[in-house]
CSV table of C-alpha atoms in Angstrom, one decimal:
chain,number,residue,atom,x,y,z
I,1,UNK,CA,101.7,82.9,76.6
I,2,UNK,CA,103.5,80.7,79.5
I,3,UNK,CA,106.8,82.2,81.2
I,4,UNK,CA,109.2,80.5,84.0
I,5,UNK,CA,110.8,83.3,86.2
I,6,UNK,CA,113.3,82.0,88.8
I,7,UNK,CA,111.7,78.4,88.7
I,8,UNK,CA,107.9,79.8,88.7
I,9,UNK,CA,105.5,78.9,85.8
I,10,UNK,CA,103.2,81.5,85.2
I,11,UNK,CA,101.0,81.7,82.2
I,12,UNK,CA,99.8,84.7,81.0
I,13,UNK,CA,96.1,85.5,79.0
I,14,UNK,CA,94.5,88.3,77.4
I,15,UNK,CA,96.2,91.4,75.4
I,16,UNK,CA,99.9,90.9,75.7
I,17,UNK,CA,101.6,93.5,74.0
I,18,UNK,CA,104.7,93.3,71.9
I,19,UNK,CA,107.1,94.9,74.4
I,20,UNK,CA,106.5,92.6,76.7
I,21,UNK,CA,106.7,89.5,74.5
I,22,UNK,CA,110.2,90.9,73.4
I,23,UNK,CA,111.7,91.6,76.7
I,24,UNK,CA,110.4,87.7,78.0
I,25,UNK,CA,111.4,86.1,75.1
I,26,UNK,CA,114.4,84.4,77.0
I,27,UNK,CA,112.0,83.2,79.4
I,28,UNK,CA,109.2,81.9,77.5
I,29,UNK,CA,108.2,78.0,77.8
I,30,UNK,CA,106.6,75.6,76.0
I,31,UNK,CA,102.4,75.5,76.0
I,32,UNK,CA,102.5,72.1,77.5
I,33,UNK,CA,103.6,73.4,81.0
I,34,UNK,CA,101.9,73.3,84.0
I,35,UNK,CA,101.3,76.7,85.5
I,36,UNK,CA,100.4,77.4,89.0
I,37,UNK,CA,99.9,81.3,88.6
I,38,UNK,CA,97.6,83.0,86.0
I,39,UNK,CA,97.3,86.5,85.2
I,40,UNK,CA,94.7,87.7,82.9
I,41,UNK,CA,95.9,91.2,81.2
I,42,UNK,CA,93.3,93.4,79.6
I,43,UNK,CA,92.7,96.9,78.2
I,44,UNK,CA,89.9,98.9,79.1
I,45,UNK,CA,88.4,102.1,78.9
I,46,UNK,CA,86.4,102.4,82.3
I,47,UNK,CA,88.1,100.7,85.0
I,48,UNK,CA,85.6,100.5,88.2
I,49,UNK,CA,87.6,101.8,91.3
I,50,UNK,CA,87.5,98.9,93.8
I,51,UNK,CA,85.2,99.4,97.2
I,52,UNK,CA,87.8,97.6,99.3
I,53,UNK,CA,89.5,99.0,102.4
I,54,UNK,CA,92.2,101.5,101.7
I,55,UNK,CA,95.4,100.3,104.0
I,56,UNK,CA,97.9,102.3,102.2
I,57,UNK,CA,98.2,105.3,100.0
I,58,UNK,CA,101.4,106.5,98.1
I,59,UNK,CA,100.5,110.0,96.0
I,60,UNK,CA,98.3,108.5,93.0
I,61,UNK,CA,98.7,104.8,94.2
I,62,UNK,CA,96.3,103.0,96.2
I,63,UNK,CA,96.1,99.8,98.1
I,64,UNK,CA,93.1,98.0,99.3
I,65,UNK,CA,91.5,94.8,100.6
I,66,UNK,CA,88.4,93.3,100.4
I,67,UNK,CA,87.7,89.8,101.7
I,68,UNK,CA,90.3,87.5,100.4
I,69,UNK,CA,91.4,90.1,97.9
I,70,UNK,CA,94.1,92.8,97.5
I,71,UNK,CA,94.0,95.7,95.0
I,72,UNK,CA,96.7,98.3,93.6
I,73,UNK,CA,95.4,100.8,91.6
I,74,UNK,CA,96.3,104.3,90.3
I,75,UNK,CA,94.0,107.4,90.0
I,76,UNK,CA,94.3,110.2,87.5
I,77,UNK,CA,93.7,113.8,88.6
I,78,UNK,CA,90.0,113.9,87.3
I,79,UNK,CA,89.4,110.5,89.6
I,80,UNK,CA,89.5,108.1,86.9
I,81,UNK,CA,91.6,104.9,87.6
I,82,UNK,CA,94.2,104.1,85.1
I,83,UNK,CA,95.4,100.9,86.2
I,84,UNK,CA,94.3,98.0,88.4
I,85,UNK,CA,95.6,95.0,89.9
I,86,UNK,CA,93.6,92.3,91.4
I,87,UNK,CA,95.1,89.6,93.2
I,88,UNK,CA,94.0,86.5,95.6
I,89,UNK,CA,95.5,86.3,98.9
I,90,UNK,CA,97.9,83.7,97.6
I,91,UNK,CA,99.0,85.9,94.4
I,92,UNK,CA,97.8,82.5,91.7
I,93,UNK,CA,94.9,84.7,90.1
I,94,UNK,CA,95.5,87.9,89.2
I,95,UNK,CA,94.0,90.3,86.8
I,96,UNK,CA,95.6,93.5,85.6
I,97,UNK,CA,93.6,96.2,83.8
I,98,UNK,CA,95.2,99.2,82.1
I,99,UNK,CA,93.8,102.0,80.6
I,100,UNK,CA,95.6,104.1,77.9
I,101,UNK,CA,97.3,107.4,79.1
I,102,UNK,CA,99.3,108.4,76.2
I,103,UNK,CA,97.0,111.2,74.9
I,104,UNK,CA,97.4,113.0,77.9
I,105,UNK,CA,101.4,112.5,78.6
I,106,UNK,CA,101.6,109.1,79.9
I,107,UNK,CA,103.8,105.9,79.0
I,108,UNK,CA,102.9,103.8,76.2
I,109,UNK,CA,100.7,100.9,77.1
I,110,UNK,CA,103.5,98.5,76.1
I,111,UNK,CA,106.0,100.1,78.8
I,112,UNK,CA,102.8,100.2,81.2
I,113,UNK,CA,101.9,96.8,80.9
I,114,UNK,CA,105.8,95.3,81.3
I,115,UNK,CA,106.6,97.3,84.2
I,116,UNK,CA,102.8,96.8,85.5
I,117,UNK,CA,103.7,92.7,85.2
I,118,UNK,CA,107.1,93.6,87.3
I,119,UNK,CA,105.5,95.0,90.2
I,120,UNK,CA,102.9,91.8,90.3
I,121,UNK,CA,106.1,90.0,89.7
I,122,UNK,CA,107.3,91.6,93.1
I,123,UNK,CA,104.5,90.3,95.0
I,124,UNK,CA,104.2,87.0,93.8
I,125,UNK,CA,107.9,86.1,94.9
I,126,UNK,CA,107.4,87.2,98.3
I,127,UNK,CA,104.7,84.4,98.3
I,128,UNK,CA,107.2,82.0,96.8
I,129,UNK,CA,110.2,82.3,99.2
I,130,UNK,CA,111.8,85.4,97.1
I,131,UNK,CA,112.5,88.8,96.8
I,132,UNK,CA,113.6,91.1,93.8
I,133,UNK,CA,116.2,93.2,95.0
I,134,UNK,CA,117.4,96.8,93.3
I,135,UNK,CA,121.2,95.7,92.8
I,136,UNK,CA,123.4,95.0,89.8
I,137,UNK,CA,124.4,91.2,90.2
I,138,UNK,CA,126.6,88.7,88.6
I,139,UNK,CA,127.9,85.1,88.6
I,140,UNK,CA,131.4,84.3,89.0
I,141,UNK,CA,132.8,80.6,88.9
I,142,UNK,CA,129.0,79.8,89.4
I,143,UNK,CA,128.8,81.9,92.2
I,144,UNK,CA,126.5,84.7,92.6
I,145,UNK,CA,127.2,88.3,94.0
I,146,UNK,CA,124.8,91.3,94.4
I,147,UNK,CA,125.7,95.1,94.6
I,148,UNK,CA,123.1,96.8,96.0
I,149,UNK,CA,122.9,100.8,96.5
I,150,UNK,CA,120.6,103.9,95.8
I,151,UNK,CA,120.4,105.0,92.0
I,152,UNK,CA,123.5,106.8,90.7
I,153,UNK,CA,126.0,105.0,93.4
I,154,UNK,CA,127.8,103.0,90.6
I,155,UNK,CA,126.5,99.6,91.0
I,156,UNK,CA,126.7,98.9,87.0
I,157,UNK,CA,129.6,100.2,86.8
I,158,UNK,CA,131.2,98.1,89.2
I,159,UNK,CA,130.0,95.1,87.8
I,160,UNK,CA,131.3,95.8,84.4
I,161,UNK,CA,134.4,96.2,86.1
I,162,UNK,CA,134.2,92.6,87.5
I,163,UNK,CA,134.0,91.5,83.7
I,164,UNK,CA,137.2,93.5,82.4
I,165,UNK,CA,139.2,91.8,85.5
I,166,UNK,CA,137.7,88.6,85.6
I,167,UNK,CA,137.2,86.3,82.5
I,168,UNK,CA,134.0,84.5,82.7
I,169,UNK,CA,131.9,86.5,84.7
I,170,UNK,CA,128.1,87.0,83.5
I,171,UNK,CA,125.8,89.7,84.3
I,172,UNK,CA,122.9,87.7,85.6
I,173,UNK,CA,120.7,91.1,85.8
I,174,UNK,CA,121.4,95.0,86.1
I,175,UNK,CA,118.8,96.2,87.9
I,176,UNK,CA,116.1,93.7,89.8
I,177,UNK,CA,117.4,90.2,89.8
I,178,UNK,CA,115.2,87.6,91.8
I,179,UNK,CA,116.9,86.3,95.0
I,180,UNK,CA,114.9,82.7,95.9
I,181,UNK,CA,115.1,79.9,98.0
I,182,UNK,CA,115.4,76.3,96.5
I,183,UNK,CA,116.0,73.2,98.8
I,184,UNK,CA,117.0,75.8,101.9
I,185,UNK,CA,119.7,77.3,99.3
I,186,UNK,CA,119.6,81.0,98.1
I,187,UNK,CA,119.9,81.3,94.6
I,188,UNK,CA,120.5,84.3,92.2
I,189,UNK,CA,118.1,84.6,89.3
I,190,UNK,CA,117.8,86.1,86.4
I,191,UNK,CA,114.5,88.2,85.6
I,192,UNK,CA,113.7,90.5,82.5
I,193,UNK,CA,113.2,93.6,84.4
I,194,UNK,CA,116.5,95.0,84.0
I,195,UNK,CA,115.8,98.1,84.2
I,196,UNK,CA,116.8,100.5,80.9
I,197,UNK,CA,120.0,98.2,79.4
I,198,UNK,CA,118.2,95.2,79.0
I,199,UNK,CA,121.1,93.5,80.3
I,200,UNK,CA,119.7,90.0,82.1
I,201,UNK,CA,120.4,86.4,81.3
I,202,UNK,CA,117.8,83.3,82.1
I,203,UNK,CA,120.2,81.3,84.9
I,204,UNK,CA,120.2,80.7,88.4
I,205,UNK,CA,123.1,80.4,90.6
I,206,UNK,CA,123.8,79.8,94.3
I,207,UNK,CA,124.1,83.4,96.0
I,208,UNK,CA,127.6,83.8,97.7
I,209,UNK,CA,127.2,87.3,98.8
I,210,UNK,CA,124.9,90.4,99.1
I,211,UNK,CA,127.2,93.8,98.8
I,212,UNK,CA,125.9,97.3,99.7
I,213,UNK,CA,128.0,99.4,98.0
I,214,UNK,CA,129.2,103.0,98.5
I,215,UNK,CA,131.6,105.1,97.2
I,216,UNK,CA,135.1,105.7,99.0
I,217,UNK,CA,138.3,107.0,98.8
I,218,UNK,CA,139.9,103.6,99.1
I,219,UNK,CA,138.6,100.0,98.5
I,220,UNK,CA,137.6,98.3,101.5
I,221,UNK,CA,134.7,96.0,102.4
I,222,UNK,CA,133.7,94.5,106.1
I,223,UNK,CA,130.9,92.3,107.4
I,224,UNK,CA,127.3,93.7,107.9
I,225,UNK,CA,124.9,92.0,110.3
I,226,UNK,CA,121.6,92.7,111.6
I,227,UNK,CA,119.7,95.1,112.1
I,228,UNK,CA,121.9,97.3,110.1
I,229,UNK,CA,121.9,94.8,107.1
I,230,UNK,CA,118.6,94.1,107.3
I,231,UNK,CA,117.2,97.9,107.0
I,232,UNK,CA,119.4,98.0,104.1
I,233,UNK,CA,117.9,95.4,102.6
I,234,UNK,CA,114.4,96.6,103.1
I,235,UNK,CA,115.4,99.9,101.2
I,236,UNK,CA,116.0,97.7,98.2
I,237,UNK,CA,113.3,95.4,97.8
I,238,UNK,CA,109.4,96.1,98.1
I,239,UNK,CA,108.0,96.1,101.8
I,240,UNK,CA,104.6,95.9,100.3
I,241,UNK,CA,101.1,97.1,102.5
I,242,UNK,CA,99.3,94.7,104.4
I,243,UNK,CA,99.6,92.7,107.4
I,244,UNK,CA,100.3,89.2,105.3
I,245,UNK,CA,102.3,90.6,102.6
I,246,UNK,CA,104.2,92.4,105.2
I,247,UNK,CA,105.1,89.3,107.4
I,248,UNK,CA,106.1,87.1,104.3
I,249,UNK,CA,108.5,89.9,102.9
I,250,UNK,CA,110.0,90.5,106.3
I,251,UNK,CA,110.0,86.6,106.6
I,252,UNK,CA,112.3,86.2,103.5
I,253,UNK,CA,114.8,88.9,104.6
I,254,UNK,CA,115.2,87.5,107.6
I,255,UNK,CA,115.8,83.9,106.4
I,256,UNK,CA,118.0,85.4,103.6
I,257,UNK,CA,120.5,87.1,106.0
I,258,UNK,CA,120.6,84.5,108.3
I,259,UNK,CA,122.1,82.3,105.7
I,260,UNK,CA,124.1,84.4,103.1
I,261,UNK,CA,126.7,87.2,104.2
I,262,UNK,CA,126.2,90.8,103.7
I,263,UNK,CA,128.6,93.3,103.3
I,264,UNK,CA,129.4,96.7,102.7
I,265,UNK,CA,131.8,98.0,100.5
I,266,UNK,CA,133.4,101.2,100.1
I,267,UNK,CA,135.0,101.4,96.6
I,268,UNK,CA,136.8,103.7,93.8
I,269,UNK,CA,136.0,103.1,90.1
I,270,UNK,CA,139.4,101.2,89.8
I,271,UNK,CA,140.2,97.5,88.7
I,272,UNK,CA,141.3,96.8,92.3
I,273,UNK,CA,137.7,97.0,93.8
I,274,UNK,CA,136.6,93.6,92.3
I,275,UNK,CA,139.7,91.9,93.6
I,276,UNK,CA,139.0,93.6,97.2
I,277,UNK,CA,135.7,91.8,96.8
I,278,UNK,CA,136.5,88.6,95.1
I,279,UNK,CA,139.4,88.0,97.9
I,280,UNK,CA,136.9,88.4,100.9
I,281,UNK,CA,134.4,86.0,99.2
I,282,UNK,CA,136.9,83.7,98.6
I,283,UNK,CA,136.6,83.8,94.7
I,284,UNK,CA,140.4,84.1,94.4
């Protein structure tokens, strides 16, 4: 199975579950397309814990490295490895092993494989001039805008107001779009990892602005600058462990914010809110 995400051709080999195929059906490309990235997926009852140097631990998830390899793996309470991602230093050859934990109360293999490859895609994008940003994003007049904030703030509610107020608005992705640099221009790109809504389209448009949304009693928008904008964006994208990965992610963030303006939007749930943003971005 071959897919294209944000202009990157990727071959998925091995065990591919139906849910993954379903969620990525709009991103599948022809078998004769050349791919520079290969991902092997396998179900495995006995995943060996890597013996690399642990560089970070978050609860049950470990990150390790050994020579030119990077590992991300999950450990159950009985010290059994339930999932493993192994990648070379350029994230072009990747292996994903997964152990069935549904009988132990965990999610199904279908869901876990889809989420696992979503994590892999975040790393791939970092090494290819991009970021996946937690946000709801839209296209209006062939310009992209992302609205980023913590969960529950009202990102999706706001983008739906755009569809109500303006004709021709398209939701590009409702949870985790890709922002990627093409020929010195940053583009908003669709991705299939769109949260529970499954709202996404396979399209890319030039990115007009990054809006950090906050609830407010009135609708007002103002420009944000570094370091505040950098810190805001760092909270909504993956900053991976390891010197090389961290440096690559931070370089992408810096380059993005040097080119694309960031804003703070304090807003109500009203039809006036999208108009305030559109006016600031010169879209009306």
